[in-house]
Amino acid sequence: MEGAMSPIKEYVDRVAGFYERYSQYVRRNPAATAQLESTVRTLSYLIAGRFADSHEISELVYSASNLLVLFNDSILRKGLRCAFPVSLSQQRLLTWLSVVEYVEVFLEMGACKLWGEVGRWLVIGLIQIFKAVCRIVLLLRYKSGIQTSPPIIPLDRGADFSEDESSAEQQEDTCFVGQRSGRVIRSLGSAPSLQSQLWGTPSQKKKKKRRSSLMEKLNNQPTQLGLQETIAESVYIGRPLVHLLCLGFFGKQSWKPWLVSGVLEVSSFAVLNETKFQNRWERTEMRRRVFLLLYYLLRSPFYDKYSEEKILFLLKLLADHVPGIGLVARPLMDYLPTWQKIYFYNWG
């Protein structure tokens, strides 16, 4: 029995050692890690439309890049000792909700490929139910305020960590270690001036501002919602399920699902817009919801009857008459039909 367990233990130890080395690399090189994430994301754009099944593979790579960001951010938060000011159960719920949001488009594509339209809509329904239940639990039980997308906001590597790296390198270069005593002594040339000690240099102020921005994202409590605001946020959370039910009853070509979803979303936003949110990430989420209202111009049946011809005509006009725009406009024209077929691109 012990002989059978030893290979498993050796494999576990090897994985644990690799994880520890990778964690140390991420903590020491946050900028390089961000570059790796950007490279993986760019690769997903280059794959799309190149060969058969390229859209599915492209979405898989894109989902993997988002999961990589989520994983690396968790390592960086542990390194900074800036854990979420929430319970472990809430943190796990936020993590699983983030994972589902990152892979939902790929799951929809894979279900359609394997099981056809019936399997696709079944997966869509299960994902929306899971997301709605998780968000309602976060809202009502954990009092987490308005729900952001993604639930765990990614760290800004450039703003939150680049300054710390440069200051650490500068500190290493300007220190002297005594050969006999081993004491670390800062050189006179590296000592800050009296004015900077009293008032602080611009770089120090910038560093403090960046650090305070990071602390705000990690530590600030959400704005507490009253009864009216809580109902409005619950309406926003339940809107996708209501839309799916309307699609099932009235069909995809009916105007009723489009109208019901729009009324619910606008009503929720009208109530929440009156709230004075205390945190920057909450105000950013409200601006994102304003932008998402424009998606109704791209959602069927409005898109099929009114927007499609005008959007394609505008893109073709720009591609033909404005130099350089065609590099973006023509692939966008080709990708719009595919984008229209994916539920989570439109309504997720």
C-alpha positions as a Python dict, from the first residue, in 0.01 Angstrom:
ca = {
    (1, 'M'): (0, 0, 0),
    (2, 'E'): (283, 236, 92),
    (3, 'G'): (460, 152, -234),
    (4, 'A'): (146, 249, -432),
    (5, 'M'): (109, 576, -243),
    (6, 'S'): (470, 690, -288),
    (7, 'P'): (436, 780, -660),
    (8, 'I'): (121, 982, -582),
    (9, 'K'): (295, 1163, -296),
    (10, 'E'): (594, 1233, -520),
    (11, 'Y'): (366, 1373, -789),
    (12, 'V'): (182, 1594, -535),
    (13, 'D'): (512, 1724, -397),
    (14, 'R'): (632, 1801, -748),
    (15, 'V'): (315, 1996, -828),
    (16, 'A'): (339, 2183, -497),
    (17, 'G'): (702, 2272, -570),
    (18, 'F'): (612, 2399, -917),
    (19, 'Y'): (328, 2608, -774),
    (20, 'E'): (562, 2763, -516),
    (21, 'R'): (823, 2852, -781),
    (22, 'Y'): (556, 2997, -1009),
    (23, 'S'): (409, 3200, -720),
    (24, 'Q'): (749, 3347, -642),
    (25, 'Y'): (797, 3440, -1007),
    (26, 'V'): (457, 3613, -1024),
    (27, 'R'): (525, 3814, -706),
    (28, 'R'): (868, 3924, -826),
    (29, 'N'): (765, 3997, -1186),
    (30, 'P'): (407, 4131, -1198),
    (31, 'A'): (476, 4333, -1514),
    (32, 'A'): (617, 4030, -1699),
    (33, 'T'): (318, 3826, -1583),
    (34, 'A'): (81, 4090, -1722),
    (35, 'Q'): (269, 4074, -2053),
    (36, 'L'): (221, 3697, -2063),
    (37, 'E'): (-153, 3738, -2002),
    (38, 'S'): (-177, 3998, -2280),
    (39, 'T'): (11, 3769, -2518),
    (40, 'V'): (-232, 3482, -2455),
    (41, 'R'): (-528, 3718, -2506),
    (42, 'T'): (-381, 3855, -2831),
    (43, 'L'): (-330, 3498, -2952),
    (44, 'S'): (-704, 3438, -2917),
    (45, 'Y'): (-773, 3731, -3152),
    (46, 'L'): (-525, 3602, -3411),
    (47, 'I'): (-675, 3251, -3412),
    (48, 'A'): (-1034, 3362, -3483),
    (49, 'G'): (-1145, 3290, -3840),
    (50, 'R'): (-819, 3122, -3948),
    (51, 'F'): (-943, 2760, -3979),
    (52, 'A'): (-1232, 2525, -3904),
    (53, 'D'): (-1350, 2542, -3541),
    (54, 'S'): (-1127, 2847, -3496),
    (55, 'H'): (-1400, 3042, -3313),
    (56, 'E'): (-1429, 2772, -3045),
    (57, 'I'): (-1051, 2745, -3002),
    (58, 'S'): (-1019, 3124, -2998),
    (59, 'E'): (-1279, 3151, -2723),
    (60, 'L'): (-1106, 2871, -2528),
    (61, 'V'): (-775, 3061, -2540),
    (62, 'Y'): (-951, 3385, -2443),
    (63, 'S'): (-1120, 3214, -2147),
    (64, 'A'): (-786, 3067, -2044),
    (65, 'S'): (-627, 3415, -2046),
    (66, 'N'): (-899, 3546, -1813),
    (67, 'L'): (-859, 3249, -1580),
    (68, 'L'): (-484, 3309, -1581),
    (69, 'V'): (-541, 3670, -1474),
    (70, 'L'): (-772, 3553, -1193),
    (71, 'F'): (-515, 3297, -1075),
    (72, 'N'): (-221, 3539, -1086),
    (73, 'D'): (-419, 3809, -907),
    (74, 'S'): (-491, 3568, -622),
    (75, 'I'): (-115, 3504, -590),
    (76, 'L'): (-38, 3876, -588),
    (77, 'R'): (-302, 3947, -324),
    (78, 'K'): (-151, 3681, -100),
    (79, 'G'): (194, 3832, -155),
    (80, 'L'): (66, 4177, -58),
    (81, 'R'): (-131, 4027, 231),
    (82, 'C'): (-433, 4213, 100),
    (83, 'A'): (-699, 3947, 124),
    (84, 'F'): (-1062, 4030, 65),
    (85, 'P'): (-1239, 4168, 375),
    (86, 'V'): (-1504, 3897, 338),
    (87, 'S'): (-1566, 3553, 478),
    (88, 'L'): (-1409, 3246, 315),
    (89, 'S'): (-1748, 3123, 191),
    (90, 'Q'): (-1818, 3458, 20),
    (91, 'Q'): (-1473, 3461, -135),
    (92, 'R'): (-1527, 3113, -276),
    (93, 'L'): (-1865, 3218, -412),
    (94, 'L'): (-1708, 3521, -583),
    (95, 'T'): (-1432, 3303, -729),
    (96, 'W'): (-1671, 3044, -873),
    (97, 'L'): (-1895, 3315, -1011),
    (98, 'S'): (-1595, 3478, -1181),
    (99, 'V'): (-1486, 3144, -1329),
    (100, 'V'): (-1833, 3080, -1473),
    (101, 'E'): (-1848, 3429, -1627),
    (102, 'Y'): (-1509, 3376, -1790),
    (103, 'V'): (-1599, 3041, -1949),
    (104, 'E'): (-1971, 3087, -2023),
    (105, 'V'): (-1924, 3173, -2392),
    (106, 'F'): (-1698, 2872, -2449),
    (107, 'L'): (-1945, 2646, -2267),
    (108, 'E'): (-2225, 2773, -2490),
    (109, 'M'): (-2018, 2710, -2806),
    (110, 'G'): (-1912, 2365, -2686),
    (111, 'A'): (-2267, 2264, -2593),
    (112, 'C'): (-2394, 2371, -2937),
    (113, 'K'): (-2115, 2174, -3104),
    (114, 'L'): (-2179, 1857, -2902),
    (115, 'W'): (-2556, 1853, -2841),
    (116, 'G'): (-2709, 2099, -3087),
    (117, 'E'): (-2955, 2378, -3011),
    (118, 'V'): (-3136, 2190, -2735),
    (119, 'G'): (-2814, 2130, -2543),
    (120, 'R'): (-2705, 2488, -2605),
    (121, 'W'): (-3018, 2640, -2453),
    (122, 'L'): (-3007, 2393, -2164),
    (123, 'V'): (-2651, 2502, -2078),
    (124, 'I'): (-2748, 2868, -2114),
    (125, 'G'): (-3039, 2821, -1874),
    (126, 'L'): (-2831, 2635, -1615),
    (127, 'I'): (-2557, 2900, -1625),
    (128, 'Q'): (-2804, 3187, -1586),
    (129, 'I'): (-2976, 3012, -1294),
    (130, 'F'): (-2641, 2951, -1124),
    (131, 'K'): (-2534, 3314, -1172),
    (132, 'A'): (-2867, 3452, -1051),
    (133, 'V'): (-2869, 3234, -737),
    (134, 'C'): (-2509, 3327, -652),
    (135, 'R'): (-2571, 3698, -702),
    (136, 'I'): (-2891, 3693, -495),
    (137, 'V'): (-2705, 3517, -213),
    (138, 'L'): (-2428, 3778, -231),
    (139, 'L'): (-2682, 4059, -231),
    (140, 'L'): (-2921, 3942, 41),
    (141, 'R'): (-2707, 3728, 270),
    (142, 'Y'): (-2365, 3892, 245),
    (143, 'K'): (-2491, 4250, 180),
    (144, 'S'): (-2237, 4294, -100),
    (145, 'G'): (-2416, 4587, -268),
    (146, 'I'): (-2441, 4616, -646),
    (147, 'Q'): (-2292, 4322, -834),
    (148, 'T'): (-1995, 4390, -1059),
    (149, 'S'): (-1891, 4205, -1371),
    (150, 'P'): (-1655, 4031, -1327),
    (151, 'P'): (-1730, 3975, -956),
    (152, 'I'): (-1358, 3989, -867),
    (153, 'I'): (-1213, 4305, -1023),
    (154, 'P'): (-868, 4239, -1178),
    (155, 'L'): (-570, 4423, -1034),
    (156, 'D'): (-402, 4697, -1236),
    (157, 'R'): (-48, 4563, -1257),
    (158, 'G'): (103, 4879, -1404),
    (159, 'A'): (-49, 5115, -1149),
    (160, 'D'): (-35, 4898, -839),
    (161, 'F'): (301, 4725, -872),
    (162, 'S'): (541, 4903, -1111),
    (163, 'E'): (620, 5175, -862),
    (164, 'D'): (694, 4921, -590),
    (165, 'E'): (935, 4734, -820),
    (166, 'S'): (1133, 5046, -919),
    (167, 'S'): (1159, 5166, -560),
    (168, 'A'): (1279, 4825, -446),
    (169, 'E'): (1547, 4814, -716),
    (170, 'Q'): (1658, 5166, -631),
    (171, 'Q'): (1684, 5077, -264),
    (172, 'E'): (1902, 4774, -342),
    (173, 'D'): (2138, 4985, -556),
    (174, 'T'): (2186, 5260, -296),
    (175, 'C'): (2262, 5043, 8),
    (176, 'F'): (2605, 4940, 144),
    (177, 'V'): (2662, 4619, 341),
    (178, 'G'): (2951, 4620, 592),
    (179, 'Q'): (3196, 4334, 539),
    (180, 'R'): (3259, 4266, 910),
    (181, 'S'): (2937, 4373, 1079),
    (182, 'G'): (2698, 4280, 800),
    (183, 'R'): (2491, 4590, 872),
    (184, 'V'): (2300, 4751, 585),
    (185, 'I'): (2379, 5124, 559),
    (186, 'R'): (2215, 5368, 317),
    (187, 'S'): (2454, 5598, 134),
    (188, 'L'): (2441, 5974, 188),
    (189, 'G'): (2358, 6032, -178),
    (190, 'S'): (2042, 5826, -149),
    (191, 'A'): (1913, 6006, 162),
    (192, 'P'): (1598, 6211, 90),
    (193, 'S'): (1608, 6586, 121),
    (194, 'L'): (1451, 6767, 417),
    (195, 'Q'): (1173, 6899, 192),
    (196, 'S'): (1086, 6551, 65),
    (197, 'Q'): (1091, 6416, 419),
    (198, 'L'): (844, 6683, 528),
    (199, 'W'): (620, 6711, 222),
    (200, 'G'): (697, 6408, 8),
    (201, 'T'): (816, 6396, -352),
    (202, 'P'): (574, 6372, -644),
    (203, 'S'): (674, 6009, -698),
    (204, 'Q'): (602, 5931, -334),
    (205, 'K'): (263, 6098, -360),
    (206, 'K'): (193, 5905, -677),
    (207, 'K'): (294, 5584, -505),
    (208, 'K'): (65, 5658, -213),
    (209, 'K'): (-220, 5736, -453),
    (210, 'R'): (-168, 5407, -633),
    (211, 'R'): (-149, 5217, -307),
    (212, 'S'): (-466, 5386, -183),
    (213, 'S'): (-637, 5289, -509),
    (214, 'L'): (-535, 4928, -454),
    (215, 'M'): (-651, 4938, -92),
    (216, 'E'): (-984, 5084, -203),
    (217, 'K'): (-1045, 4797, -442),
    (218, 'L'): (-948, 4538, -184),
    (219, 'N'): (-1066, 4673, 150),
    (220, 'N'): (-1348, 4924, 109),
    (221, 'Q'): (-1690, 4807, 216),
    (222, 'P'): (-1968, 4826, -47),
    (223, 'T'): (-2229, 5099, -23),
    (224, 'Q'): (-2524, 4968, 173),
    (225, 'L'): (-2847, 4955, -29),
    (226, 'G'): (-3188, 5046, 105),
    (227, 'L'): (-3501, 4842, 43),
    (228, 'Q'): (-3583, 5017, -287),
    (229, 'E'): (-3226, 4983, -416),
    (230, 'T'): (-3212, 4617, -311),
    (231, 'I'): (-3531, 4545, -507),
    (232, 'A'): (-3388, 4729, -808),
    (233, 'E'): (-3065, 4526, -794),
    (234, 'S'): (-3268, 4205, -755),
    (235, 'V'): (-3463, 4301, -1070),
    (236, 'Y'): (-3132, 4351, -1254),
    (237, 'I'): (-3007, 4011, -1136),
    (238, 'G'): (-3329, 3834, -1235),
    (239, 'R'): (-3363, 4005, -1574),
    (240, 'P'): (-3173, 3732, -1771),
    (241, 'L'): (-3402, 3461, -1633),
    (242, 'V'): (-3714, 3662, -1720),
    (243, 'H'): (-3575, 3715, -2070),
    (244, 'L'): (-3514, 3342, -2116),
    (245, 'L'): (-3868, 3263, -2002),
    (246, 'C'): (-4008, 3516, -2248),
    (247, 'L'): (-3800, 3362, -2527),
    (248, 'G'): (-3944, 3022, -2440),
    (249, 'F'): (-4304, 3148, -2441),
    (250, 'F'): (-4301, 3394, -2732),
    (251, 'G'): (-4008, 3285, -2953),
    (252, 'K'): (-3685, 3454, -3062),
    (253, 'Q'): (-3849, 3670, -3328),
    (254, 'S'): (-4103, 3824, -3091),
    (255, 'W'): (-4059, 4178, -2963),
    (256, 'K'): (-4188, 4092, -2615),
    (257, 'P'): (-3862, 3943, -2474),
    (258, 'W'): (-3669, 4245, -2604),
    (259, 'L'): (-3918, 4495, -2458),
    (260, 'V'): (-3958, 4320, -2120),
    (261, 'S'): (-3581, 4292, -2073),
    (262, 'G'): (-3530, 4657, -2169),
    (263, 'V'): (-3800, 4783, -1931),
    (264, 'L'): (-3656, 4583, -1640),
    (265, 'E'): (-3300, 4701, -1706),
    (266, 'V'): (-3392, 5068, -1749),
    (267, 'S'): (-3616, 5060, -1439),
    (268, 'S'): (-3340, 4909, -1228),
    (269, 'F'): (-3087, 5162, -1352),
    (270, 'A'): (-3323, 5455, -1290),
    (271, 'V'): (-3354, 5360, -923),
    (272, 'L'): (-2986, 5278, -864),
    (273, 'N'): (-2869, 5590, -1047),
    (274, 'E'): (-3012, 5801, -763),
    (275, 'T'): (-2785, 5627, -512),
    (276, 'K'): (-2465, 5808, -408),
    (277, 'F'): (-2210, 5528, -431),
    (278, 'Q'): (-1903, 5574, -214),
    (279, 'N'): (-1655, 5354, -401),
    (280, 'R'): (-1491, 5406, -739),
    (281, 'W'): (-1556, 5049, -852),
    (282, 'E'): (-1929, 5093, -788),
    (283, 'R'): (-1941, 5408, -999),
    (284, 'T'): (-1747, 5223, -1271),
    (285, 'E'): (-2004, 4945, -1264),
    (286, 'M'): (-2287, 5197, -1310),
    (287, 'R'): (-2108, 5347, -1612),
    (288, 'R'): (-2068, 4997, -1754),
    (289, 'R'): (-2442, 4939, -1721),
    (290, 'V'): (-2511, 5261, -1909),
    (291, 'F'): (-2289, 5140, -2193),
    (292, 'L'): (-2462, 4799, -2197),
    (293, 'L'): (-2794, 4971, -2270),
    (294, 'L'): (-2651, 5041, -2617),
    (295, 'Y'): (-2645, 4665, -2676),
    (296, 'Y'): (-3020, 4677, -2734),
    (297, 'L'): (-2939, 4828, -3073),
    (298, 'L'): (-2750, 4506, -3155),
    (299, 'R'): (-3003, 4262, -3011),
    (300, 'S'): (-3266, 4085, -3216),
    (301, 'P'): (-3528, 4158, -3334),
    (302, 'F'): (-3430, 4529, -3330),
    (303, 'Y'): (-3097, 4451, -3499),
    (304, 'D'): (-3256, 4236, -3771),
    (305, 'K'): (-3518, 4495, -3866),
    (306, 'Y'): (-3345, 4830, -3809),
    (307, 'S'): (-2980, 4827, -3708),
    (308, 'E'): (-2817, 4565, -3930),
    (309, 'E'): (-2835, 4748, -4263),
    (310, 'K'): (-2730, 5083, -4116),
    (311, 'I'): (-2436, 4939, -3920),
    (312, 'L'): (-2305, 4737, -4214),
    (313, 'F'): (-2346, 5036, -4446),
    (314, 'L'): (-2153, 5260, -4205),
    (315, 'L'): (-1873, 5008, -4162),
    (316, 'K'): (-1844, 4957, -4539),
    (317, 'L'): (-1840, 5335, -4595),
    (318, 'L'): (-1560, 5380, -4341),
    (319, 'A'): (-1362, 5085, -4478),
    (320, 'D'): (-1381, 5216, -4836),
    (321, 'H'): (-1309, 5585, -4776),
    (322, 'V'): (-1101, 5617, -4457),
    (323, 'P'): (-742, 5485, -4484),
    (324, 'G'): (-656, 5220, -4227),
    (325, 'I'): (-1010, 5176, -4095),
    (326, 'G'): (-1066, 4880, -4327),
    (327, 'L'): (-819, 4671, -4126),
    (328, 'V'): (-1067, 4683, -3839),
    (329, 'A'): (-1402, 4740, -4012),
    (330, 'R'): (-1392, 4449, -4259),
    (331, 'P'): (-1312, 4176, -4001),
    (332, 'L'): (-1580, 4330, -3780),
    (333, 'M'): (-1834, 4304, -4064),
    (334, 'D'): (-1742, 3937, -4111),
    (335, 'Y'): (-1761, 3864, -3738),
    (336, 'L'): (-2097, 4033, -3668),
    (337, 'P'): (-2310, 3734, -3785),
    (338, 'T'): (-2112, 3502, -3555),
    (339, 'W'): (-2138, 3750, -3269),
    (340, 'Q'): (-2514, 3765, -3318),
    (341, 'K'): (-2553, 3388, -3279),
    (342, 'I'): (-2385, 3373, -2936),
    (343, 'Y'): (-2632, 3435, -2655),
    (344, 'F'): (-2377, 3538, -2393),
    (345, 'Y'): (-2222, 3795, -2625),
    (346, 'N'): (-2561, 3963, -2664),
    (347, 'W'): (-2755, 3897, -2347),
    (348, 'G'): (-2507, 3755, -2093),
}
